[in-house]
mmCIF file of C-alpha atoms in Angstrom:
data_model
loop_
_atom_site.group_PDB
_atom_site.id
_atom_site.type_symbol
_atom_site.label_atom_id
_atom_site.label_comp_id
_atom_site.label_asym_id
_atom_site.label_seq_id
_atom_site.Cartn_x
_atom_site.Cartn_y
_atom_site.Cartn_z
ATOM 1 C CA UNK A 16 0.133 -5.373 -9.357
ATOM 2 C CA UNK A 17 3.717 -5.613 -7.912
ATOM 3 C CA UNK A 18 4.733 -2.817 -5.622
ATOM 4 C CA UNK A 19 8.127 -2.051 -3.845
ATOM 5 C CA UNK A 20 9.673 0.208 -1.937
ATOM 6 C CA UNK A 21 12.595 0.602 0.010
ATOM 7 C CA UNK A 22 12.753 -0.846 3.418
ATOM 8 C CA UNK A 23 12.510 1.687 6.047
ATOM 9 C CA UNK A 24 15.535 0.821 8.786
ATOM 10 C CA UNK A 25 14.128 1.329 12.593
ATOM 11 C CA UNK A 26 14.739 -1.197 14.825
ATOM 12 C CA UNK A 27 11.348 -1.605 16.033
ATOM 13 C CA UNK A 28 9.756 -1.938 12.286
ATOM 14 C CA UNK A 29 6.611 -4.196 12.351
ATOM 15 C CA UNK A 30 5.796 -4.039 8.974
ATOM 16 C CA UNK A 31 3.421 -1.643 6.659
ATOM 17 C CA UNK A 32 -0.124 -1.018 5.457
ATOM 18 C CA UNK A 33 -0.753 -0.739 1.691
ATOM 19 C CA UNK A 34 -3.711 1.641 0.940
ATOM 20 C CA UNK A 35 -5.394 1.215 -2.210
ATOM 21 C CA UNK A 36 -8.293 3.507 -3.878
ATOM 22 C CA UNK A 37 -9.638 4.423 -7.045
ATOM 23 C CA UNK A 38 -9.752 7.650 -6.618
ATOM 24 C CA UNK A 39 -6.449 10.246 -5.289
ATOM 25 C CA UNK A 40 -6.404 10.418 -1.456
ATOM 26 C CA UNK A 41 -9.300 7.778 -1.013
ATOM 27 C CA UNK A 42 -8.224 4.841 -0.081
ATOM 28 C CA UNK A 43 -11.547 2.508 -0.467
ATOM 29 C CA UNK A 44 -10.588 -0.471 -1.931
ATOM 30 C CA UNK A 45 -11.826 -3.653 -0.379
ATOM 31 C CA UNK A 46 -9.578 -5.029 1.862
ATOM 32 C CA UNK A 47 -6.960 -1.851 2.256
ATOM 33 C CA UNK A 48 -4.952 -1.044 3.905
ATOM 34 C CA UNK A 49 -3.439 -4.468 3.576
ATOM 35 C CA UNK A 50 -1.289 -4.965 6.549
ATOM 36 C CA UNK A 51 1.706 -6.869 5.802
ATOM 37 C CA UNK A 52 5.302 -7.975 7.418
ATOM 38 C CA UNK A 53 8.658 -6.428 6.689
ATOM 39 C CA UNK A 54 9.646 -7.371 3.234
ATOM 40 C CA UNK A 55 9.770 -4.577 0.971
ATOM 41 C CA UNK A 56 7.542 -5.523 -1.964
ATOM 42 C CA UNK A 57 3.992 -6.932 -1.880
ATOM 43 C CA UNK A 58 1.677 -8.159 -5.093
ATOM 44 C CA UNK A 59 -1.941 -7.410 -4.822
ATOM 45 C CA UNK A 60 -3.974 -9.375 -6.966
ATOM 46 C CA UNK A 61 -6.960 -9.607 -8.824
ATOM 47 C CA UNK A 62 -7.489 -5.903 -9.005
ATOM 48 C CA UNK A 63 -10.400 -5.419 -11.889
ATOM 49 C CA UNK A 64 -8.844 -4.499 -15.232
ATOM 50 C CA UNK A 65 -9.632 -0.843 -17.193
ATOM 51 C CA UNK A 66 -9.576 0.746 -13.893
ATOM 52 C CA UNK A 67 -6.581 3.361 -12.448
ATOM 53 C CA UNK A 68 -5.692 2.426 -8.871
ATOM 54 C CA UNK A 69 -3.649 4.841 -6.727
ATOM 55 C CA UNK A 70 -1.654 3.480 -3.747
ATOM 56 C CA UNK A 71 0.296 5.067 -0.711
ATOM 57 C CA UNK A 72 2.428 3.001 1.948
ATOM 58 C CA UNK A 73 2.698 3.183 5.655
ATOM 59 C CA UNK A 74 5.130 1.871 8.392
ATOM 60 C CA UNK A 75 4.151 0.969 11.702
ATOM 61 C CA UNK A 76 6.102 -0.350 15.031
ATOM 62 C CA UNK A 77 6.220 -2.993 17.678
ATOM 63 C CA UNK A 78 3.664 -0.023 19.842
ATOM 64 C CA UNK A 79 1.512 -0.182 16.719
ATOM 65 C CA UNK A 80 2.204 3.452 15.712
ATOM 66 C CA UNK A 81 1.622 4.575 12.390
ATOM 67 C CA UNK A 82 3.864 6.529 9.949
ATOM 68 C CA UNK A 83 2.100 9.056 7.736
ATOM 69 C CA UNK A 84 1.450 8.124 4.408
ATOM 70 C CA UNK A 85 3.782 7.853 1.685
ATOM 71 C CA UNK A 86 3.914 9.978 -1.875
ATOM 72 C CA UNK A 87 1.157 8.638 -3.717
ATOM 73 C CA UNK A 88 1.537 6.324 -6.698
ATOM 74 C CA UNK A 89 -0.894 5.393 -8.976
ATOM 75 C CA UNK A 90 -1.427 2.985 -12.988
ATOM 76 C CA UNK A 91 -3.858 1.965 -14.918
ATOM 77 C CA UNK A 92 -4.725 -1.564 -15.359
ATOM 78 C CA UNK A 93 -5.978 -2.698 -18.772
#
């Protein structure tokens, strides 16, 4: 699964957190939130098939402060 999004501008980016859940607004996947640079797309693999994930994004700075969550997106993998 291939996500992107567009690249938030502030100077003093660090990068973002990828939540991932199967379920809306629990985000309970092993390994979430990844926490990854500043690019602005990220593949997360071997997510089990004939299951519906749901994903939200964060940004977070140089301090380590967190952005709230992004809209929620979510697909089916079969």
């Amino acid at each position: 699964m291939t996500l992107t999004w567009a690249a938030n501008v502030e100077p003093d980016l660090a990068g973002y957190k990828i939540y991932v859940g199967t379920k809306s607004g629990t985000y309970n996947f092993p390994g979430s939130p990844f926490v990854i640079g500043k690019v602005s797309s990220y593949t997360i693999s071997n997510l089990p098939k004939v299951q519906t994930y749901f994903f939200a994004l964060s940004a977070y700075d140089n301090a380590g402060n967190e952005s709230l969550l992004s809209a929620e997106v979510s697909t089916t993998l079969y």
